C-alpha atoms as a printed R data frame, in Angstrom:
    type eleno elety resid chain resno       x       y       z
1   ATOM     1    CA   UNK     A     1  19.978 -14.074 -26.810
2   ATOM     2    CA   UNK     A     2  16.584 -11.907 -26.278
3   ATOM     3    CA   UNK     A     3  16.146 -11.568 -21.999
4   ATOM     4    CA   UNK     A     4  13.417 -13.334 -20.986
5   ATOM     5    CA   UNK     A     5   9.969 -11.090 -20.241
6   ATOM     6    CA   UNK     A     6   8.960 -10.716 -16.466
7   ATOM     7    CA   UNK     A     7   6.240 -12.888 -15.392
8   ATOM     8    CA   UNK     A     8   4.931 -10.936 -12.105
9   ATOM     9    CA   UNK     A     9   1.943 -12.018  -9.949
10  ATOM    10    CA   UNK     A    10  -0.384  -9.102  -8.728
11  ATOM    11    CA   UNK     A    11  -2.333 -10.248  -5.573
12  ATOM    12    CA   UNK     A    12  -4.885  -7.613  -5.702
13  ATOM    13    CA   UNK     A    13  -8.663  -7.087  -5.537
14  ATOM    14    CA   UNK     A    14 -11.281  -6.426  -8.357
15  ATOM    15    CA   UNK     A    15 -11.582  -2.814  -8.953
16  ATOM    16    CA   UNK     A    16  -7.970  -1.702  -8.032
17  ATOM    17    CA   UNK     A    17  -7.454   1.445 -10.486
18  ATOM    18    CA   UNK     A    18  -3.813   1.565  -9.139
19  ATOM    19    CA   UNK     A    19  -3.029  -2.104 -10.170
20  ATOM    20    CA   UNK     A    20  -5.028  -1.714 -13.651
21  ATOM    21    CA   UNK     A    21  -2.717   1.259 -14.188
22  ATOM    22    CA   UNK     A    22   0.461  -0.361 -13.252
23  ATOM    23    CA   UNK     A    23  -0.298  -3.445 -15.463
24  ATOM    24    CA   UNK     A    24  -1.187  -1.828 -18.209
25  ATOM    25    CA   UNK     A    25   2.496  -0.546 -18.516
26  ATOM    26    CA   UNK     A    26   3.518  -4.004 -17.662
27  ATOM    27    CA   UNK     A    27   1.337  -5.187 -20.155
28  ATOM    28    CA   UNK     A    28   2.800  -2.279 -22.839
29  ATOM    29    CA   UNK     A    29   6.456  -3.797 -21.872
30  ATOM    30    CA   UNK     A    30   5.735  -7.212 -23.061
31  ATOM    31    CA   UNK     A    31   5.697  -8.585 -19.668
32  ATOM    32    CA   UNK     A    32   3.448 -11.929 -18.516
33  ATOM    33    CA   UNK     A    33   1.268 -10.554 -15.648
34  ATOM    34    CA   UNK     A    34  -1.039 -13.101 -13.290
35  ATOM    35    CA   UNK     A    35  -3.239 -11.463 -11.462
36  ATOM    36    CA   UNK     A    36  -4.862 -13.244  -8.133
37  ATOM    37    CA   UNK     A    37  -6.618 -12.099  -5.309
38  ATOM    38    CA   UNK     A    38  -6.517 -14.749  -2.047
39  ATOM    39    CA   UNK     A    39  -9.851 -14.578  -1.303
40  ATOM    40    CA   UNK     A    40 -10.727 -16.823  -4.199
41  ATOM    41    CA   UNK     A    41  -8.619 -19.434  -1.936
42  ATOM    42    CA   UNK     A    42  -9.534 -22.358  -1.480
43  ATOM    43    CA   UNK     A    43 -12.874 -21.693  -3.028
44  ATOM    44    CA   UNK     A    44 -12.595 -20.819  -6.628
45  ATOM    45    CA   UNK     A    45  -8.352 -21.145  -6.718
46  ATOM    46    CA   UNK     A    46  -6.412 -24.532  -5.432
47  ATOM    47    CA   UNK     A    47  -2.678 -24.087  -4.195
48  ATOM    48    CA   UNK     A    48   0.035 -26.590  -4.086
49  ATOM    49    CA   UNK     A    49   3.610 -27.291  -3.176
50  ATOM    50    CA   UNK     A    50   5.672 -30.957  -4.015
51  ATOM    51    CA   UNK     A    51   9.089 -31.301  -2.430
52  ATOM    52    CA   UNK     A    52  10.801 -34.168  -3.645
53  ATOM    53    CA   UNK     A    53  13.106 -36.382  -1.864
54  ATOM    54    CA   UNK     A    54  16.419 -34.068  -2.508
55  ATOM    55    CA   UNK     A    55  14.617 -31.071  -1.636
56  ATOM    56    CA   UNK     A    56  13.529 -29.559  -4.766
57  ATOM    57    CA   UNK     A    57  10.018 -28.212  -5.387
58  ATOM    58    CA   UNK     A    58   7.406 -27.677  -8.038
59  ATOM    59    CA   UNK     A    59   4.460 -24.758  -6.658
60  ATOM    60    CA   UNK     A    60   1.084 -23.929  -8.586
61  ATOM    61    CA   UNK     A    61  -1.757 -21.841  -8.868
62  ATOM    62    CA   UNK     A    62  -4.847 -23.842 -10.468
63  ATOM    63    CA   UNK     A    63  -7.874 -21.326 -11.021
64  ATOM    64    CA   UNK     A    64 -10.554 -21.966 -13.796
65  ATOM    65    CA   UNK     A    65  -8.507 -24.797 -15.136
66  ATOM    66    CA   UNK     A    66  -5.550 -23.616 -15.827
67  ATOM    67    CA   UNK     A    67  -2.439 -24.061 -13.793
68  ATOM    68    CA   UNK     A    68   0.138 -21.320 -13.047
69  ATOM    69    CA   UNK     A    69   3.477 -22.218 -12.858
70  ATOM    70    CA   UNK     A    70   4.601 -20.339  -9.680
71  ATOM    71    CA   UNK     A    71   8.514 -21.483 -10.109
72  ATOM    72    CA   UNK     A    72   8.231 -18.820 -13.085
73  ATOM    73    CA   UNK     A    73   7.670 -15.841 -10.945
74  ATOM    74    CA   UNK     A    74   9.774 -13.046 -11.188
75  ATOM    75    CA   UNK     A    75   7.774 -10.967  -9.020
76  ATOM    76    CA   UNK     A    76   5.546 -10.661  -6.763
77  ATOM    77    CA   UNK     A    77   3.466  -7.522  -6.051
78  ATOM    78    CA   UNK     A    78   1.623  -7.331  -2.471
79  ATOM    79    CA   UNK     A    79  -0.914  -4.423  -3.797
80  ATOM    80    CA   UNK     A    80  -3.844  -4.860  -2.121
81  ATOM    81    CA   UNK     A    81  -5.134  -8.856  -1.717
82  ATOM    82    CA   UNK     A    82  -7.858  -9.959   0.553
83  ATOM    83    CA   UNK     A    83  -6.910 -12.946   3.155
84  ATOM    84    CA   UNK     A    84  -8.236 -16.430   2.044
85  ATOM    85    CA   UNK     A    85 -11.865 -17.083   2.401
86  ATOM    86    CA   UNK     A    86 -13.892 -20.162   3.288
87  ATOM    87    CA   UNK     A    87 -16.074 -22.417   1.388
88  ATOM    88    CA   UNK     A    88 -19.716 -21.353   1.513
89  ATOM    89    CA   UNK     A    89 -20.486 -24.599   2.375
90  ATOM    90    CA   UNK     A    90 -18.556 -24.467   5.430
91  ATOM    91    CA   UNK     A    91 -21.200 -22.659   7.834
92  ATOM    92    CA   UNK     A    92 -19.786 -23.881  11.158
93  ATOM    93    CA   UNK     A    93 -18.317 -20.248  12.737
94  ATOM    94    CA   UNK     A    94 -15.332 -22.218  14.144
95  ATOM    95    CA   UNK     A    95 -14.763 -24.275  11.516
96  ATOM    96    CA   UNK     A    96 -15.001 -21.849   8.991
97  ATOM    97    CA   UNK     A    97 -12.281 -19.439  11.337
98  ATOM    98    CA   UNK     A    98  -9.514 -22.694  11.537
99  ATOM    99    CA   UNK     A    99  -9.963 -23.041   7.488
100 ATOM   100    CA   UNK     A   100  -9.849 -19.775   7.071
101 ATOM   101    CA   UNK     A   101  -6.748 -19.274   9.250
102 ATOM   102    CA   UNK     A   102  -4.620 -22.517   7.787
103 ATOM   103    CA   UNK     A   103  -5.626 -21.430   4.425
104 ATOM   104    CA   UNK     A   104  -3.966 -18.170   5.074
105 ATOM   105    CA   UNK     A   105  -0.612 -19.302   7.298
106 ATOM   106    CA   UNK     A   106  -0.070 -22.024   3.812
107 ATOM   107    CA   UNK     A   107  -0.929 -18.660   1.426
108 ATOM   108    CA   UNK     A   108   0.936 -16.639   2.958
109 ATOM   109    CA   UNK     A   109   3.842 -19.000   3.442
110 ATOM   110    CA   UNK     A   110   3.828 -19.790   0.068
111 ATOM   111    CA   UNK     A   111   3.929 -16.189  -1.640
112 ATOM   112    CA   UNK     A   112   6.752 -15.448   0.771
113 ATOM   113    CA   UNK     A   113   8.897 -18.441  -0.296
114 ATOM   114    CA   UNK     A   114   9.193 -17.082  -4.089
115 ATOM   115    CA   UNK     A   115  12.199 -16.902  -5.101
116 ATOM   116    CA   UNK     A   116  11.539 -13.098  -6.803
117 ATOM   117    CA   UNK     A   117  11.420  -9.750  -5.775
118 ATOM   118    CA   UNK     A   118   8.892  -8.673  -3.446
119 ATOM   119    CA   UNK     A   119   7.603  -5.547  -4.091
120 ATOM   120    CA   UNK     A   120   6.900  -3.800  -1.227
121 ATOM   121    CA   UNK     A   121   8.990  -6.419   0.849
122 ATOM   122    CA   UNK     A   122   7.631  -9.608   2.249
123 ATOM   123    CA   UNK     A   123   4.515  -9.919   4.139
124 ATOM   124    CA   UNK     A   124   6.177 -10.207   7.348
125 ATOM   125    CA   UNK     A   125   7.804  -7.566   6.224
126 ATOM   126    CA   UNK     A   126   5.171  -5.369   5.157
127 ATOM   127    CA   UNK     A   127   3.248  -6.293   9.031
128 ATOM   128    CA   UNK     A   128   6.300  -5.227  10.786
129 ATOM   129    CA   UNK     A   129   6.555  -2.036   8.990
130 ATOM   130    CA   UNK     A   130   2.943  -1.115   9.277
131 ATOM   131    CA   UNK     A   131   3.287  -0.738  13.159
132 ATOM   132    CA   UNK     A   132   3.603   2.772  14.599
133 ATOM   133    CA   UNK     A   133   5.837   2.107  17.405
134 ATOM   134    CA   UNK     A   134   8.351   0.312  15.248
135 ATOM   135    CA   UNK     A   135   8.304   3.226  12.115
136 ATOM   136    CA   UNK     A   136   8.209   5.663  14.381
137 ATOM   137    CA   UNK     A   137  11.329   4.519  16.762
138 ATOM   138    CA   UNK     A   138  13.299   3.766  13.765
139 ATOM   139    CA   UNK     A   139  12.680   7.332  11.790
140 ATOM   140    CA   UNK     A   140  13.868   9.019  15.245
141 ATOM   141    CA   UNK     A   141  17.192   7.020  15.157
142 ATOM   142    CA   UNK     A   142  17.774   7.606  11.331
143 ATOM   143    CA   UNK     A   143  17.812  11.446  11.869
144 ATOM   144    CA   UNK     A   144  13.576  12.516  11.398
145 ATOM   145    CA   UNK     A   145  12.355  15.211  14.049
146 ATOM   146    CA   UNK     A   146   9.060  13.432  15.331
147 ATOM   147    CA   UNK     A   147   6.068  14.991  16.932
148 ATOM   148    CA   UNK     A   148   6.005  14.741  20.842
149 ATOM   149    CA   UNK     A   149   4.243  11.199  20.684
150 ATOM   150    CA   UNK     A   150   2.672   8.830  23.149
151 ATOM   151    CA   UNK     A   151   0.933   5.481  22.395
152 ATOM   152    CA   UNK     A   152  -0.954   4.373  25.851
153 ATOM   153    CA   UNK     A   153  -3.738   3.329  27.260
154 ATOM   154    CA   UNK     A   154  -2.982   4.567  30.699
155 ATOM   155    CA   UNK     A   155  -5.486   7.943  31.262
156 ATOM   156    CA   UNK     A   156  -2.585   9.431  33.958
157 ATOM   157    CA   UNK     A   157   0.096   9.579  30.992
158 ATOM   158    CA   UNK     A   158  -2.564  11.307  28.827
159 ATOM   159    CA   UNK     A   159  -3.290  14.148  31.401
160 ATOM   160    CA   UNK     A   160   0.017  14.708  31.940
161 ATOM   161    CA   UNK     A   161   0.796  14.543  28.215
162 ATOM   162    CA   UNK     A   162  -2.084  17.484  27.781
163 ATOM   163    CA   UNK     A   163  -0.380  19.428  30.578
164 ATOM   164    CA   UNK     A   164   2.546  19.091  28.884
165 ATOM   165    CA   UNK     A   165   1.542  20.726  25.017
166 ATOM   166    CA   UNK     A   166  -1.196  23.370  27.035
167 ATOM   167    CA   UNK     A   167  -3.934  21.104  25.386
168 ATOM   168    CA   UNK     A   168  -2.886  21.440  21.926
169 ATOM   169    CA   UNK     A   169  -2.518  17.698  21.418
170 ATOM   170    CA   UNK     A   170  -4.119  15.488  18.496
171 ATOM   171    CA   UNK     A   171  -5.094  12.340  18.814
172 ATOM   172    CA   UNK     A   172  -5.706   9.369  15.950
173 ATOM   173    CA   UNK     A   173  -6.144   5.957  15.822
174 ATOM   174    CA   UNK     A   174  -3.184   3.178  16.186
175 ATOM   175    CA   UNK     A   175  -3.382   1.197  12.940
176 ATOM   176    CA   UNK     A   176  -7.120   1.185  11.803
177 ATOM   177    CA   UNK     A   177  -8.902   4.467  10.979
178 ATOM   178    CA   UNK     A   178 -12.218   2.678   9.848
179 ATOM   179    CA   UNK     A   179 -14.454   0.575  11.956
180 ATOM   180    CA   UNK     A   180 -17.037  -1.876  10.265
181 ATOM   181    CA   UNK     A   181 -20.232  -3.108  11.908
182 ATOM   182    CA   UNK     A   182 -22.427  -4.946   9.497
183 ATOM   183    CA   UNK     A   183 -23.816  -2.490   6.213
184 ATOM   184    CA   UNK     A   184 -22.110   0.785   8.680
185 ATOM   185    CA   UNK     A   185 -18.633   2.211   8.265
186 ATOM   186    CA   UNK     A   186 -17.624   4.867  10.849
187 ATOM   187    CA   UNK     A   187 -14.114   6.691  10.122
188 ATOM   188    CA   UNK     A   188 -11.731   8.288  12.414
189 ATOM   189    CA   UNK     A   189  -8.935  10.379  11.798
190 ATOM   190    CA   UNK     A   190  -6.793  12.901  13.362
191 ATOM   191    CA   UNK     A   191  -8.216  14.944  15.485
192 ATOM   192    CA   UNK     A   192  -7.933  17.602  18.252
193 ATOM   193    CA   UNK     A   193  -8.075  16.615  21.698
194 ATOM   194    CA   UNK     A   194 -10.902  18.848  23.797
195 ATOM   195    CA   UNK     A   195 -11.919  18.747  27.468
196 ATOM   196    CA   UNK     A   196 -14.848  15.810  26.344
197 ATOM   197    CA   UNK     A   197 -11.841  13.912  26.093
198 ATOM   198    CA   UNK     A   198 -10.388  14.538  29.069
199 ATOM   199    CA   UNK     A   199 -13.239  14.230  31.068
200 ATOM   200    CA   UNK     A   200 -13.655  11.068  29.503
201 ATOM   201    CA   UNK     A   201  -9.680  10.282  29.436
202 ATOM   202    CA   UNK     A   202 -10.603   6.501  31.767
203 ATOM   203    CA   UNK     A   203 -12.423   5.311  28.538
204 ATOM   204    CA   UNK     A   204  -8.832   5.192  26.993
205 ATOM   205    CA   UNK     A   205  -7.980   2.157  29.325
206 ATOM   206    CA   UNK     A   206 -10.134  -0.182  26.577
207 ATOM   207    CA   UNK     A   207  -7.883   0.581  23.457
208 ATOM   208    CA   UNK     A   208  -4.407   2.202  22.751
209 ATOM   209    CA   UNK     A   209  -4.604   5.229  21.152
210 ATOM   210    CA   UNK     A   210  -1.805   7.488  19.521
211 ATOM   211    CA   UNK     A   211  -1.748  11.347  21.141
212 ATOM   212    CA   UNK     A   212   0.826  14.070  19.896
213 ATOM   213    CA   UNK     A   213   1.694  17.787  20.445
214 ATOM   214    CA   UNK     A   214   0.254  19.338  17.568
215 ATOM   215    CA   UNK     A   215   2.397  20.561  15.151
216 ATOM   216    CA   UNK     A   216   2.251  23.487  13.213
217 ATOM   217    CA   UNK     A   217   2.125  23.300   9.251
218 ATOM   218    CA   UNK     A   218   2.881  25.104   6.138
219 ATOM   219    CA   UNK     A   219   1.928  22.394   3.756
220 ATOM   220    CA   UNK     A   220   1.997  18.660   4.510
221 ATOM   221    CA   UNK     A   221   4.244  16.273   1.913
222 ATOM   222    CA   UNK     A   222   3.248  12.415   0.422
223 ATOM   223    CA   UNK     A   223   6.613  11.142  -0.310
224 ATOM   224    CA   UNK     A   224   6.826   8.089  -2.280
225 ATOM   225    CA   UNK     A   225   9.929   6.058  -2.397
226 ATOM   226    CA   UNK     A   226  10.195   3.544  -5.327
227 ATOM   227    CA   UNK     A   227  13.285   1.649  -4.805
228 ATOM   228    CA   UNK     A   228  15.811   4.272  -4.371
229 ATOM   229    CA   UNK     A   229  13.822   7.033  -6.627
230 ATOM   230    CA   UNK     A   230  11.883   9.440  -4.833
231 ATOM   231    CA   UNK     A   231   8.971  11.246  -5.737
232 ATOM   232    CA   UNK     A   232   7.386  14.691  -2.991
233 ATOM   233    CA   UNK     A   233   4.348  16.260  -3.685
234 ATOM   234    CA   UNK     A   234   2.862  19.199  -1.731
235 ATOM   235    CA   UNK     A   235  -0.751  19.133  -0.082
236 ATOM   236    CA   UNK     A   236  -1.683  22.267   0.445
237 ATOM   237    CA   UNK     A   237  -3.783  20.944   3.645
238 ATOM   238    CA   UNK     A   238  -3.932  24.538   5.632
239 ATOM   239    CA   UNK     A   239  -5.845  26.342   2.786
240 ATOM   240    CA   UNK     A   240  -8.989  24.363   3.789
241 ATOM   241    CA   UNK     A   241 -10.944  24.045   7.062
242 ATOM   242    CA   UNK     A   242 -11.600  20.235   5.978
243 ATOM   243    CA   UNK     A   243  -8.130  19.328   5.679
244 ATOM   244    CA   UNK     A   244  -5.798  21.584   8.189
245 ATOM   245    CA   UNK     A   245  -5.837  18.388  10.911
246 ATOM   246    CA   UNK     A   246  -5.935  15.380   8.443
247 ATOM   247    CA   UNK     A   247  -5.164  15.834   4.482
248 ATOM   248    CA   UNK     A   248  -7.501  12.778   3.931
249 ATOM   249    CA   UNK     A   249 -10.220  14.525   4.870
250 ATOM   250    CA   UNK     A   250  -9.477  16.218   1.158
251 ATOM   251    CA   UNK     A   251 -11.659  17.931  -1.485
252 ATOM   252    CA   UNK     A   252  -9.971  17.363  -4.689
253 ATOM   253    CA   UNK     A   253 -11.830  20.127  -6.084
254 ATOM   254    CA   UNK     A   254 -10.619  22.385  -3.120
255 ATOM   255    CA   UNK     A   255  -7.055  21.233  -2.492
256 ATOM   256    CA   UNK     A   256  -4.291  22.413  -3.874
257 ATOM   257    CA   UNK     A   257  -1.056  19.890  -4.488
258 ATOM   258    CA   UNK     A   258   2.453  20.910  -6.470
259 ATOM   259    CA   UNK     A   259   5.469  18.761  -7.164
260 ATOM   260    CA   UNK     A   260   7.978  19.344  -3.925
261 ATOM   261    CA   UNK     A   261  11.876  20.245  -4.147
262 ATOM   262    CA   UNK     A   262  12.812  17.885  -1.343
263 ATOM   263    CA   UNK     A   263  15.744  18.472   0.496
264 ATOM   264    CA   UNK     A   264  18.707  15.778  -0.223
265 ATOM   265    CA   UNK     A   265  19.062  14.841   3.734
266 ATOM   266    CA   UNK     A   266  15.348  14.344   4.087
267 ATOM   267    CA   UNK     A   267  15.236  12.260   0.290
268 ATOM   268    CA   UNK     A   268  18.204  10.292   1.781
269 ATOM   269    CA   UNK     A   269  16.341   9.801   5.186
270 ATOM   270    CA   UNK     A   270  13.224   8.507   3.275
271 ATOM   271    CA   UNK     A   271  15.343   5.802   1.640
272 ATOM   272    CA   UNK     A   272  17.082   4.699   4.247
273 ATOM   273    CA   UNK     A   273  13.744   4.378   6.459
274 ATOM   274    CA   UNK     A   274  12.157   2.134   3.344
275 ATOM   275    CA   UNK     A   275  15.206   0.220   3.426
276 ATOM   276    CA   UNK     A   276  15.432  -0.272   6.870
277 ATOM   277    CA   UNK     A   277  11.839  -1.719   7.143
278 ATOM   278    CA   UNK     A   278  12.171  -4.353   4.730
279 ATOM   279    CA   UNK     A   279  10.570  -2.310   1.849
280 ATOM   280    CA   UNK     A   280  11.329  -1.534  -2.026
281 ATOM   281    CA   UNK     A   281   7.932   1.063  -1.802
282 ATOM   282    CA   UNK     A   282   7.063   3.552   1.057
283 ATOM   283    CA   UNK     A   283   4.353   6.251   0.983
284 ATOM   284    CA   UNK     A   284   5.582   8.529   3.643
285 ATOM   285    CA   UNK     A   285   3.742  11.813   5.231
286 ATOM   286    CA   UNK     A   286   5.988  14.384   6.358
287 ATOM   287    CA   UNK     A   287   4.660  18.062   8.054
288 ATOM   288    CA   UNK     A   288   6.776  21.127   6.954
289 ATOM   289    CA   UNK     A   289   6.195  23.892   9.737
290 ATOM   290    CA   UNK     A   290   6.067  27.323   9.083
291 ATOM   291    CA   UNK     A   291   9.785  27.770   9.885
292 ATOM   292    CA   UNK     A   292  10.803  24.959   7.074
293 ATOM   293    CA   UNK     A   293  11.534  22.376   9.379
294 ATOM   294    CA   UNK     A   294  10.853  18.504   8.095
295 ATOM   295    CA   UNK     A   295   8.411  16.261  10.705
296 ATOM   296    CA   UNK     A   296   8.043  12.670  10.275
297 ATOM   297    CA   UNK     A   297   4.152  11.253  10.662
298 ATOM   298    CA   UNK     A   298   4.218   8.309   9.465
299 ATOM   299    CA   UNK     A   299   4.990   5.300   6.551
300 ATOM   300    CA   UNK     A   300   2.428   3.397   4.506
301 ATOM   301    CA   UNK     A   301   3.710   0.028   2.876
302 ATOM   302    CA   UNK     A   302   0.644   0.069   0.457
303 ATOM   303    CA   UNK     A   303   0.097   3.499   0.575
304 ATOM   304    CA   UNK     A   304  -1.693   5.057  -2.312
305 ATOM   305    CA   UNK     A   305  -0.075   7.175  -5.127
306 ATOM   306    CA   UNK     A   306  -2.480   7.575  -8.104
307 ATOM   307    CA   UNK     A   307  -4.407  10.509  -7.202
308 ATOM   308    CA   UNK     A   308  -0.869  12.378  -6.609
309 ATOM   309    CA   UNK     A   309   0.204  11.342  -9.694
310 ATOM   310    CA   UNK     A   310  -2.956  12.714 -11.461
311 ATOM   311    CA   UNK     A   311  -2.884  15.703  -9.931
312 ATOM   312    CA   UNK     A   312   1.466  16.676 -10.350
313 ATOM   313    CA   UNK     A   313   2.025  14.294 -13.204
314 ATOM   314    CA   UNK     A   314   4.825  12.544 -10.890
315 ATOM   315    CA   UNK     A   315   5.407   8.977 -12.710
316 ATOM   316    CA   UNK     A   316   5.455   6.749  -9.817
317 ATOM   317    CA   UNK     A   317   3.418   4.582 -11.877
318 ATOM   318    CA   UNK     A   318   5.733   4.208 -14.760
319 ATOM   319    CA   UNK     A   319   8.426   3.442 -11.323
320 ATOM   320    CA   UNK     A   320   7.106   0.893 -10.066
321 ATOM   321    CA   UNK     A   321   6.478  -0.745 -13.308
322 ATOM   322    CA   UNK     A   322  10.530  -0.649 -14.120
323 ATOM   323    CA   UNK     A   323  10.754  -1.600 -10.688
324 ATOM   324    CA   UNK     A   324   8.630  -5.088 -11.076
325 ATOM   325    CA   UNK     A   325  10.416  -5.434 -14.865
326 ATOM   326    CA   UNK     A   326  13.766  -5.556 -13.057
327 ATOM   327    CA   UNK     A   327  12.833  -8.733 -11.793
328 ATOM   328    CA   UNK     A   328  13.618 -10.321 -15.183
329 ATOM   329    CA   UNK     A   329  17.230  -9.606 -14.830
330 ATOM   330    CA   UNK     A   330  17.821 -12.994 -12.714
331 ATOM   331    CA   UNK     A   331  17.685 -14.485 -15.862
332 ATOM   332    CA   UNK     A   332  21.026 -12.889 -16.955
333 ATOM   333    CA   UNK     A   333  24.079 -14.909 -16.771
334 ATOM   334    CA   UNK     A   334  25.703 -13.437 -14.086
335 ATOM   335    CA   UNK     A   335  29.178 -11.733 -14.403
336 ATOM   336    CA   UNK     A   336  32.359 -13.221 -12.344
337 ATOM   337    CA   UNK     A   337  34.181 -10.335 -11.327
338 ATOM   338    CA   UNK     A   338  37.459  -9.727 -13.276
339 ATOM   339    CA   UNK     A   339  35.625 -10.909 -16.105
340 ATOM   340    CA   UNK     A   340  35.864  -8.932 -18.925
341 ATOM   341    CA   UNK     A   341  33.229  -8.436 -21.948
């Protein structure tokens, strides 16, 4: 009997070149792709969920008329959605932030109640493993040298900290590196701590900020972790003023990047922190110093991949499409062991 094809659900946004490359394998492999982005909830998209008496359910998507059969998921891909908007009709600024907020507790509920695979992980998941203190506690326990690191908001711990590393400290923001304010964006990313900023070290009492000893680099790595496959690439970040604090300050014209031989401790480390969090998909940055020794920064649960992939040929892509495909196997008949074939 031919296995059923995958019917996944991308919740992504318009204009997401990673998604449209992903689903165009998806597409290639005969699978039955839905693609929705939250946003268009409840305006433009209606969601619904009927338990009956003995507990079983029936869950659909209606957009433009059609109704999507959400029992046939057999994944779902967190890539990049927006949270559920309001009605334009509903002007009233509290109003519209209770709607807004129900509409995304019964959204989010719902795409975390599917019975397929997640891909990264759940959105709780995904939350939890976005937070600093967590990723970073838990990659010191599984075996990663970290940076000297504190997260505070208290100015004393800060001076000391800069006594401590002789000034050669970095600071960067704790989750958000972008700040929006009407038609402005204004981006922050690492950089290195001066005397402004200790003269002006009280101002860190209004928001929590992430400081560490600086750490000296030979190249900087972007490991991606699809499932249990791993995939290093090299950015050569110290060959260019623009990019020897932060690598996403990049020129692609100007930097250089090269597939990366990574070592099987550090590969196994990487798994086993993706694993950890709740994750099938981690975009890790790792530091290796001049004297070849392996620093954890930090993981990305969304993290982006396609630009490494253009520029090594990696096939992360072509991963995380086998990866979502998988999802069709629950459709097997499973084996009982000692059975034979």
């Amino acid at each position: 009997m031919p296995q059923p094809a995958a019917h996944i659900l991308v919740l992504t946004q318009p204009g997401d070149a990673h998604a449209d490359t992903v689903m165009g394998l998806l597409h290639a492999a005969g699978a039955r792709v839905t693609v929705f982005d939250p946003v268009e909830f409840p305006s433009a998209a209606a969601l619904s969920v009927r338990y009956a008496t003995d507990g079983r359910r029936s869950r659909g998507l209606v957009r433009d008329g059609e109704r999507v059969d959400l029992e046939s998921i057999d994944a779902v891909w967190f890539r990049r959605p927006q949270d559920p908007r309001a009605h334009p009709t509903v002007t009233d600024p509290a109003v519209r932030e209770y709607v807004e907020q129900e509409c995304e507790s019964f959204a989010s509920g719902l795409w975390d109640d599917l019975d397929g695979l997640a891909v990264p992980g759940t959105r709780s998941a995904i939350r939890l493993a976005g937070r600093k203190p967590g990723q970073l506690g838990l990659a010191g326990r599984l075996g990663f040298e970290l940076p000297p690191t504190i997260i505070t908001t208290d100015p004393d711990e800060f001076l000391d900290f800069w006594d401590e590393n002789e000034g050669r400290v970095i600071t960067k923001p704790l989750q958000r590196p972008w700040l929006v304010r009407g038609d402005e964006s204004h981006a922050r990313m690492a950089e290195l701590a001066t005397t402004v900023d200790v003269a002006s070290a009280e101002a860190m009492r209004l928001c929590p900020l992430i400081v560490q000893g600086y750490v000296p680099k030979r190249v900087e790595l972007r490991v991606t972790v699809v499932g249990t496959t791993v995939f290093a690439a090299e950015i050569h970040s110290q060959e260019s003023n623009h990019t020897r604090l932060d690598w996403r300050c990049y020129d692609p014209s100007a930097t250089r990047y090269a597939v990366h031989d990574l070592p099987a401790d550090v590969a196994r480390r990487c798994v086993l922190l993706v694993g950890e969090l709740g994750l099938r998909y981690g975009a890790i940055d790792l530091i290796v110093t001049p004297d070849g020794r392996y620093v954890f920064l930090e993981i990305n649960p969304s993290g982006q991949w396609l630009w490494i992939e253009d520029a090594t040929g990696l096939p992360i892509s072509a991963e995380l499409a086998a990866l979502l495909l998988s999802s069709a196997d629950r459709h097997l008949p499973q084996r009982t062991l000692g059975a034979t074939s």
